[in-house]
mmCIF file of C-alpha atoms in Angstrom:
data_model
loop_
_atom_site.group_PDB
_atom_site.id
_atom_site.type_symbol
_atom_site.label_atom_id
_atom_site.label_comp_id
_atom_site.label_asym_id
_atom_site.label_seq_id
_atom_site.Cartn_x
_atom_site.Cartn_y
_atom_site.Cartn_z
ATOM 1 C CA MET A 26 66.619 -37.652 -12.221
ATOM 2 C CA SER A 27 64.349 -34.696 -11.044
ATOM 3 C CA LEU A 28 64.947 -36.233 -7.533
ATOM 4 C CA CYS A 29 68.662 -35.555 -7.844
ATOM 5 C CA LEU A 30 67.880 -32.179 -9.022
ATOM 6 C CA HIS A 31 65.719 -31.422 -6.062
ATOM 7 C CA SER A 32 68.345 -32.682 -3.689
ATOM 8 C CA TYR A 33 70.956 -30.711 -5.692
ATOM 9 C CA ALA A 34 68.956 -27.209 -5.572
ATOM 10 C CA GLU A 35 68.159 -28.084 -1.806
ATOM 11 C CA SER A 36 71.811 -28.426 -1.114
ATOM 12 C CA ARG A 37 72.610 -25.208 -2.707
ATOM 13 C CA PHE A 38 69.958 -23.223 -0.911
ATOM 14 C CA VAL A 39 71.521 -24.615 2.312
ATOM 15 C CA PHE A 40 75.035 -23.903 1.520
ATOM 16 C CA SER A 41 73.865 -20.475 0.622
ATOM 17 C CA ILE A 42 72.162 -19.750 3.975
ATOM 18 C CA HIS A 43 75.399 -21.077 5.649
ATOM 19 C CA ASN A 44 77.513 -18.789 3.684
ATOM 20 C CA PHE A 45 74.970 -15.774 4.227
ATOM 21 C CA SER A 46 74.933 -16.128 8.035
ATOM 22 C CA PRO A 47 78.436 -14.849 8.615
ATOM 23 C CA VAL A 48 77.667 -11.872 6.127
ATOM 24 C CA LEU A 49 74.514 -11.130 8.258
ATOM 25 C CA ALA A 50 76.680 -11.571 11.670
ATOM 26 C CA ASN A 51 79.439 -9.038 10.093
ATOM 27 C CA ALA A 52 76.886 -6.664 9.164
ATOM 28 C CA ASN A 53 75.217 -6.492 12.524
ATOM 29 C CA SER A 54 78.608 -6.248 14.104
ATOM 30 C CA ALA A 55 79.630 -3.388 11.702
ATOM 31 C CA ALA A 56 76.168 -1.655 12.582
ATOM 32 C CA GLY A 57 76.834 -2.129 16.314
ATOM 33 C CA VAL A 58 80.279 -0.431 15.920
ATOM 34 C CA GLU A 59 78.911 2.369 13.988
ATOM 35 C CA ASP A 60 76.037 2.853 16.465
ATOM 36 C CA THR A 61 78.822 2.999 19.450
ATOM 37 C CA GLU A 62 80.874 5.327 17.526
ATOM 38 C CA ASN A 63 77.849 7.900 16.849
ATOM 39 C CA LYS A 64 76.920 7.466 20.707
ATOM 40 C CA GLU A 65 80.509 8.687 21.690
ATOM 41 C CA ILE A 66 80.123 12.007 19.509
ATOM 42 C CA ASN A 67 77.760 14.514 21.211
ATOM 43 C CA TYR A 68 76.503 16.209 18.224
ATOM 44 C CA GLU A 69 74.275 18.466 20.208
ATOM 45 C CA ASN A 70 77.215 20.053 21.972
ATOM 46 C CA ILE A 71 78.751 21.212 18.609
ATOM 47 C CA PRO A 72 76.586 23.930 18.212
ATOM 48 C CA ARG A 73 77.360 25.069 22.138
ATOM 49 C CA PHE A 74 80.966 25.045 21.326
ATOM 50 C CA LYS A 75 80.720 27.123 18.098
ATOM 51 C CA ARG A 76 78.786 29.748 20.154
ATOM 52 C CA SER A 77 81.178 29.665 23.341
ATOM 53 C CA ARG A 78 84.182 30.395 20.310
ATOM 54 C CA VAL A 79 82.289 33.203 18.966
ATOM 55 C CA PHE A 80 81.802 34.526 22.159
ATOM 56 C CA CYS A 81 85.288 34.141 23.593
ATOM 57 C CA VAL A 82 86.736 36.133 20.373
ATOM 58 C CA LEU A 83 84.243 38.701 20.693
ATOM 59 C CA LEU A 84 84.909 39.289 24.435
ATOM 60 C CA LEU A 85 88.535 39.306 23.746
ATOM 61 C CA ILE A 86 88.406 41.962 20.953
ATOM 62 C CA SER A 87 85.783 43.957 23.149
ATOM 63 C CA PHE A 88 88.199 43.959 26.184
ATOM 64 C CA LEU A 89 91.296 45.247 24.089
ATOM 65 C CA VAL A 90 89.049 47.918 22.262
ATOM 66 C CA ASN A 91 87.497 48.888 25.348
ATOM 67 C CA ILE A 92 91.275 49.934 27.142
ATOM 68 C CA PRO A 93 91.778 53.382 25.419
ATOM 69 C CA PHE A 94 88.205 54.515 26.304
ATOM 70 C CA PHE A 95 88.699 53.350 30.069
ATOM 71 C CA LEU A 96 91.915 55.278 29.936
ATOM 72 C CA LYS A 97 90.227 58.377 28.574
ATOM 73 C CA TRP A 98 87.491 57.945 31.057
ATOM 74 C CA ALA A 99 90.139 57.540 33.900
ATOM 75 C CA LYS A 100 92.258 60.337 33.341
ATOM 76 C CA LYS A 101 89.263 62.491 34.086
ATOM 77 C CA GLN A 102 88.247 61.197 37.461
ATOM 78 C CA LYS A 103 89.120 63.845 40.094
ATOM 79 C CA GLY A 104 89.485 61.268 42.889
ATOM 80 C CA SER A 105 88.241 61.554 46.597
ATOM 81 C CA ASP A 106 89.665 61.289 50.142
ATOM 82 C CA GLU A 107 89.818 57.596 49.568
ATOM 83 C CA VAL A 108 93.416 58.119 48.389
ATOM 84 C CA LEU A 109 94.294 58.881 51.849
ATOM 85 C CA LEU A 110 94.102 55.052 52.577
ATOM 86 C CA TYR A 111 96.621 54.291 50.008
ATOM 87 C CA ASN A 112 99.320 56.825 50.400
ATOM 88 C CA VAL A 113 100.552 59.443 52.692
ATOM 89 C CA GLU A 114 99.231 63.178 52.840
ATOM 90 C CA GLY A 115 101.533 65.584 51.809
ATOM 91 C CA ASN A 116 105.482 64.877 51.905
ATOM 92 C CA PHE A 117 106.670 61.261 52.949
ATOM 93 C CA THR A 118 107.777 61.805 56.380
ATOM 94 C CA TYR A 119 107.726 59.688 59.649
ATOM 95 C CA LEU A 120 104.651 61.762 60.833
ATOM 96 C CA THR A 121 102.801 61.496 57.623
ATOM 97 C CA VAL A 122 103.351 57.636 57.672
ATOM 98 C CA LEU A 123 101.811 57.352 61.244
ATOM 99 C CA LEU A 124 98.780 59.570 59.978
ATOM 100 C CA TRP A 125 98.384 57.170 57.193
ATOM 101 C CA ILE A 126 98.535 54.193 59.765
ATOM 102 C CA GLU A 127 95.656 55.689 61.824
ATOM 103 C CA ARG A 128 93.551 56.125 58.844
ATOM 104 C CA ILE A 129 93.927 52.354 57.961
ATOM 105 C CA GLU A 130 93.278 51.490 61.611
ATOM 106 C CA GLU A 131 90.355 53.688 61.732
ATOM 107 C CA PHE A 132 88.974 51.861 58.826
ATOM 108 C CA ASN A 133 89.971 48.434 60.071
ATOM 109 C CA GLY A 134 88.875 48.986 63.605
ATOM 110 C CA LYS A 135 91.799 47.471 65.066
ATOM 111 C CA ILE A 136 95.653 48.560 65.824
ATOM 112 C CA LEU A 137 98.225 47.442 63.472
ATOM 113 C CA HIS A 138 100.705 46.492 66.037
ATOM 114 C CA LYS A 139 103.126 44.494 63.839
ATOM 115 C CA GLU A 140 103.211 47.089 60.982
ATOM 116 C CA ARG A 141 104.228 50.063 63.365
ATOM 117 C CA SER A 142 106.621 48.252 64.954
ATOM 118 C CA GLU A 143 108.315 47.229 61.514
ATOM 119 C CA ILE A 144 108.035 50.936 60.324
ATOM 120 C CA GLU A 145 109.345 52.081 63.800
ATOM 121 C CA LYS A 146 112.483 50.157 62.992
ATOM 122 C CA PHE A 147 112.867 51.672 59.638
ATOM 123 C CA HIS A 148 112.581 55.267 61.258
ATOM 124 C CA ASN A 149 115.146 54.209 63.478
ATOM 125 C CA VAL A 150 117.779 52.819 60.799
ATOM 126 C CA ALA A 151 117.201 56.059 58.745
ATOM 127 C CA LYS A 152 117.491 58.447 61.827
ATOM 128 C CA LYS A 153 120.923 56.588 62.897
ATOM 129 C CA GLY A 154 122.131 57.136 59.334
ATOM 130 C CA ASN A 155 120.940 60.546 59.276
ATOM 131 C CA LYS A 156 118.648 59.722 56.367
ATOM 132 C CA SER A 157 114.912 60.416 55.515
ATOM 133 C CA ILE A 158 112.393 57.670 56.176
ATOM 134 C CA ARG A 159 112.044 57.861 52.174
ATOM 135 C CA ILE A 160 114.602 55.513 51.512
ATOM 136 C CA PHE A 161 112.272 52.956 52.937
ATOM 137 C CA LYS A 162 109.322 54.319 51.099
ATOM 138 C CA ARG A 163 108.635 51.368 48.725
ATOM 139 C CA LYS A 164 108.955 48.677 51.666
ATOM 140 C CA ILE A 165 106.694 50.960 53.767
ATOM 141 C CA HIS A 166 104.266 50.879 51.075
ATOM 142 C CA ASP A 167 104.381 47.290 50.592
ATOM 143 C CA ILE A 168 103.399 46.819 54.359
ATOM 144 C CA LEU A 169 100.379 49.237 54.349
ATOM 145 C CA PHE A 170 98.916 49.505 51.014
ATOM 146 C CA ILE A 171 97.677 45.871 51.366
ATOM 147 C CA LYS A 172 95.751 46.796 54.866
ATOM 148 C CA ALA A 173 93.972 49.686 53.318
ATOM 149 C CA PHE A 174 91.337 46.932 52.202
ATOM 150 C CA GLY A 175 90.808 44.930 55.293
ATOM 151 C CA GLU A 176 90.462 40.970 55.634
ATOM 152 C CA LYS A 177 87.698 40.890 52.616
ATOM 153 C CA MET A 178 90.293 42.666 50.157
ATOM 154 C CA VAL A 179 88.426 41.648 46.896
ATOM 155 C CA ARG A 180 84.948 42.552 48.018
ATOM 156 C CA THR A 181 85.839 45.802 49.553
ATOM 157 C CA ALA A 182 87.923 46.732 46.508
ATOM 158 C CA PHE A 183 85.043 45.802 44.212
ATOM 159 C CA LYS A 184 82.541 47.685 46.245
ATOM 160 C CA ARG A 185 84.937 50.873 46.023
ATOM 161 C CA MET A 186 85.041 50.855 42.350
ATOM 162 C CA ALA A 187 82.991 52.979 39.915
ATOM 163 C CA LEU A 188 80.578 51.353 37.482
ATOM 164 C CA TYR A 189 82.810 51.500 34.483
ATOM 165 C CA SER A 190 85.792 49.989 36.606
ATOM 166 C CA LYS A 191 83.712 47.364 37.899
ATOM 167 C CA ILE A 192 82.552 46.529 33.884
ATOM 168 C CA THR A 193 86.198 46.477 33.013
ATOM 169 C CA TYR A 194 87.573 44.266 36.017
ATOM 170 C CA LEU A 195 84.897 41.799 34.970
ATOM 171 C CA MET A 196 85.422 41.779 31.608
ATOM 172 C CA ASP A 197 89.136 41.344 32.317
ATOM 173 C CA ILE A 198 88.257 38.144 34.302
ATOM 174 C CA ALA A 199 85.830 36.892 31.888
ATOM 175 C CA VAL A 200 88.441 36.894 29.023
ATOM 176 C CA TYR A 201 90.084 33.968 30.954
ATOM 177 C CA LEU A 202 87.010 32.082 32.017
ATOM 178 C CA SER A 203 85.415 32.253 28.395
ATOM 179 C CA ILE A 204 88.549 30.450 27.054
ATOM 180 C CA ILE A 205 88.343 27.685 29.683
ATOM 181 C CA ASN A 206 84.615 27.548 28.949
ATOM 182 C CA SER A 207 85.183 27.210 25.221
ATOM 183 C CA ALA A 208 87.675 24.259 26.150
ATOM 184 C CA ILE A 209 85.204 22.465 28.334
ATOM 185 C CA CYS A 210 82.399 22.787 25.266
ATOM 186 C CA LEU A 211 85.349 21.505 22.789
ATOM 187 C CA LEU A 212 85.816 18.552 25.054
ATOM 188 C CA SER A 213 82.204 17.721 25.822
ATOM 189 C CA ILE A 214 81.704 16.838 22.073
ATOM 190 C CA ASN A 215 83.536 13.451 22.554
ATOM 191 C CA TYR A 216 83.666 13.072 26.726
ATOM 192 C CA GLY A 217 80.640 13.484 29.325
ATOM 193 C CA TRP A 218 80.386 16.781 31.185
ATOM 194 C CA ILE A 219 82.015 15.746 33.865
ATOM 195 C CA ALA A 220 85.017 14.522 32.439
ATOM 196 C CA SER A 221 85.206 17.395 30.251
ATOM 197 C CA ILE A 222 85.016 20.031 33.250
ATOM 198 C CA ILE A 223 88.052 18.165 34.815
ATOM 199 C CA ILE A 224 90.111 17.911 31.814
ATOM 200 C CA GLY A 225 89.219 21.339 30.489
ATOM 201 C CA LEU A 226 90.196 22.988 33.602
ATOM 202 C CA PHE A 227 93.753 21.664 32.984
ATOM 203 C CA VAL A 228 93.905 21.545 29.081
ATOM 204 C CA GLY A 229 92.319 25.062 28.935
ATOM 205 C CA ASN A 230 94.771 26.622 30.716
ATOM 206 C CA ILE A 231 97.535 25.931 28.241
ATOM 207 C CA VAL A 232 95.716 28.695 26.085
ATOM 208 C CA ALA A 233 93.623 30.647 28.625
ATOM 209 C CA ALA A 234 96.797 31.299 30.680
ATOM 210 C CA PRO A 235 99.254 33.109 28.260
ATOM 211 C CA VAL A 236 96.291 34.564 26.299
ATOM 212 C CA TRP A 237 94.732 36.357 29.336
ATOM 213 C CA LEU A 238 98.082 37.275 30.712
ATOM 214 C CA ILE A 239 99.095 39.209 27.507
ATOM 215 C CA CYS A 240 95.869 41.124 27.709
ATOM 216 C CA HIS A 241 95.775 41.574 31.337
ATOM 217 C CA LEU A 242 99.336 42.845 31.102
ATOM 218 C CA ILE A 243 98.636 45.429 28.158
ATOM 219 C CA PHE A 244 95.855 46.840 30.518
ATOM 220 C CA ASN A 245 98.047 47.017 33.649
ATOM 221 C CA HIS A 246 100.699 48.514 31.798
ATOM 222 C CA LEU A 247 98.889 51.315 30.190
ATOM 223 C CA LEU A 248 96.852 52.259 33.172
ATOM 224 C CA LYS A 249 99.998 52.330 35.413
ATOM 225 C CA SER A 250 102.104 54.386 32.763
ATOM 226 C CA SER A 251 98.864 56.826 32.609
ATOM 227 C CA ALA A 252 98.609 57.041 36.419
ATOM 228 C CA ARG A 253 102.518 57.702 36.903
ATOM 229 C CA LYS A 254 102.437 60.322 34.067
ATOM 230 C CA GLN A 255 99.766 62.287 35.800
ATOM 231 C CA ILE A 256 100.775 62.011 39.048
ATOM 232 C CA LYS A 257 104.199 63.415 37.886
ATOM 233 C CA GLU A 258 102.715 66.351 36.362
ATOM 234 C CA GLY A 259 101.058 67.182 40.067
ATOM 235 C CA ASP A 260 97.578 65.548 39.771
ATOM 236 C CA GLY A 261 96.562 61.842 39.065
ATOM 237 C CA ILE A 262 94.666 61.319 42.550
ATOM 238 C CA GLY A 263 91.727 59.557 40.405
ATOM 239 C CA LEU A 264 93.913 57.094 38.440
ATOM 240 C CA ARG A 265 96.041 56.583 41.827
ATOM 241 C CA ILE A 266 92.655 55.400 43.289
ATOM 242 C CA ILE A 267 91.828 53.083 40.445
ATOM 243 C CA MET A 268 95.315 51.590 40.431
ATOM 244 C CA ALA A 269 94.854 50.895 44.040
ATOM 245 C CA GLN A 270 91.188 49.488 43.502
ATOM 246 C CA PHE A 271 92.390 47.066 40.721
ATOM 247 C CA TYR A 272 95.127 46.074 42.798
ATOM 248 C CA GLY A 273 92.851 45.192 45.820
ATOM 249 C CA GLY A 274 90.192 43.494 43.169
ATOM 250 C CA PHE A 275 93.021 41.057 42.201
ATOM 251 C CA ALA A 276 93.847 40.439 45.933
ATOM 252 C CA GLY A 277 97.331 41.829 45.382
ATOM 253 C CA LEU A 278 98.214 39.204 42.871
ATOM 254 C CA LEU A 279 99.109 39.324 39.235
ATOM 255 C CA TRP A 280 98.660 43.339 39.346
ATOM 256 C CA LYS A 281 101.587 45.847 39.163
ATOM 257 C CA ASP A 282 100.752 48.548 41.421
ATOM 258 C CA LEU A 283 102.357 52.082 41.044
ATOM 259 C CA TYR A 284 105.411 51.339 43.149
ATOM 260 C CA TYR A 285 106.273 47.985 41.136
ATOM 261 C CA ILE A 286 109.959 48.047 40.116
ATOM 262 C CA GLN A 287 110.436 46.524 36.686
ATOM 263 C CA GLY A 288 112.027 43.191 37.011
ATOM 264 C CA ARG A 289 113.014 43.533 40.975
ATOM 265 C CA SER A 290 110.198 43.877 43.032
ATOM 266 C CA SER A 291 107.657 41.230 43.572
ATOM 267 C CA TRP A 292 104.408 41.052 40.908
ATOM 268 C CA THR A 293 102.823 37.506 40.988
ATOM 269 C CA PHE A 294 102.618 37.892 44.708
ATOM 270 C CA GLY A 295 102.017 41.266 46.058
ATOM 271 C CA GLY A 296 104.211 42.358 49.019
ATOM 272 C CA GLY A 297 102.576 41.665 52.104
ATOM 273 C CA SER A 298 99.580 40.020 50.756
ATOM 274 C CA SER A 299 96.824 39.021 53.056
ATOM 275 C CA LYS A 300 97.220 36.002 54.957
ATOM 276 C CA GLY A 301 93.726 35.313 55.809
ATOM 277 C CA GLY A 302 90.911 33.474 53.995
ATOM 278 C CA PHE A 303 91.590 31.911 50.776
ATOM 279 C CA LEU A 304 95.046 33.435 50.328
ATOM 280 C CA LYS A 305 96.167 32.106 53.616
ATOM 281 C CA ASN A 306 98.673 29.760 52.132
ATOM 282 C CA VAL A 307 99.778 31.839 49.220
ATOM 283 C CA PRO A 308 103.269 33.073 49.439
ATOM 284 C CA THR A 309 104.121 36.669 49.479
ATOM 285 C CA SER A 310 106.956 38.765 48.692
ATOM 286 C CA SER A 311 109.261 39.900 51.646
ATOM 287 C CA TYR A 312 109.684 43.415 52.307
ATOM 288 C CA SER A 313 113.277 43.538 51.381
ATOM 289 C CA SER A 314 112.917 43.417 47.557
ATOM 290 C CA ALA A 315 115.988 42.881 45.628
ATOM 291 C CA TYR A 316 116.730 46.464 43.985
ATOM 292 C CA THR A 317 119.254 49.021 44.797
ATOM 293 C CA ARG A 318 118.575 52.558 45.766
ATOM 294 C CA GLU A 319 119.695 53.768 42.252
ATOM 295 C CA GLU A 320 117.326 51.529 40.580
ATOM 296 C CA GLU A 321 114.579 52.473 43.122
ATOM 297 C CA LYS A 322 115.249 56.196 42.445
ATOM 298 C CA GLU A 323 114.839 55.978 38.544
ATOM 299 C CA GLU A 324 111.731 53.718 38.728
ATOM 300 C CA LEU A 325 109.844 55.837 41.333
ATOM 301 C CA ASP A 326 110.855 59.456 40.076
ATOM 302 C CA PHE A 327 107.251 60.087 39.191
ATOM 303 C CA ASP A 328 106.150 60.317 42.978
ATOM 304 C CA ASN A 329 108.907 62.937 44.520
ATOM 305 C CA ASP A 330 106.806 63.738 47.502
#
């Protein structure tokens, strides 16, 4: 009887071990999955994302708050002879345009044969029609303005900026880059850094592009309006220079200059933008922007020289 009981107990123990083995296997398997899931989440990058998000928001607010202070400062700038690189001196005539070209040629150290030929054609057309060359003012400005910075346009424009202009210019760019950086940090929580950077550059633009564009347009529009108002009142040399410097700082791209005609002339790619360097493959607007003489007169009435 005792032998039977012992055999029965042993068989129950063996049965229990066999039944428990799958449980152990499942437990180990579940633990392995949990470990794998834990490894996929980079918890150390969560604080990094939170910091980048806070920095992004603070930078965005700081840039917008800075705009009225920058405008107040810009209106007080008296300007210098640098303005002669960006516009004619005195009334807009064929002679003053030629003098403008000579100043740009002196700066660049080379003759602008193509530009001289183009402007001479405008002069001949105006002369045949018994009109002033002012009817081609916007087109001539498109041709020569871009040449006032030389081949290294962005670098030259940045060097010409005052310290406050440089800070505001860098803040403008930093708004866009901070949003991209925040997107990369967010993705780095679940992905490796290489994948996060590659994906973040694309996905981040979905948020960065419109947000930055709105902030950038607000700044551009307010500065342009202030400059036009002062020029119309007979001053605004300092603001004209600042507007030109920011135009050069953005390589003639995504910046509405003083002679931009709302809804008609090119904006995304400035007229006659440089064909050299990193912009050699960037399409540019033609000199014959699609606007009528009446629209031009109405839009550019701030500058009646």
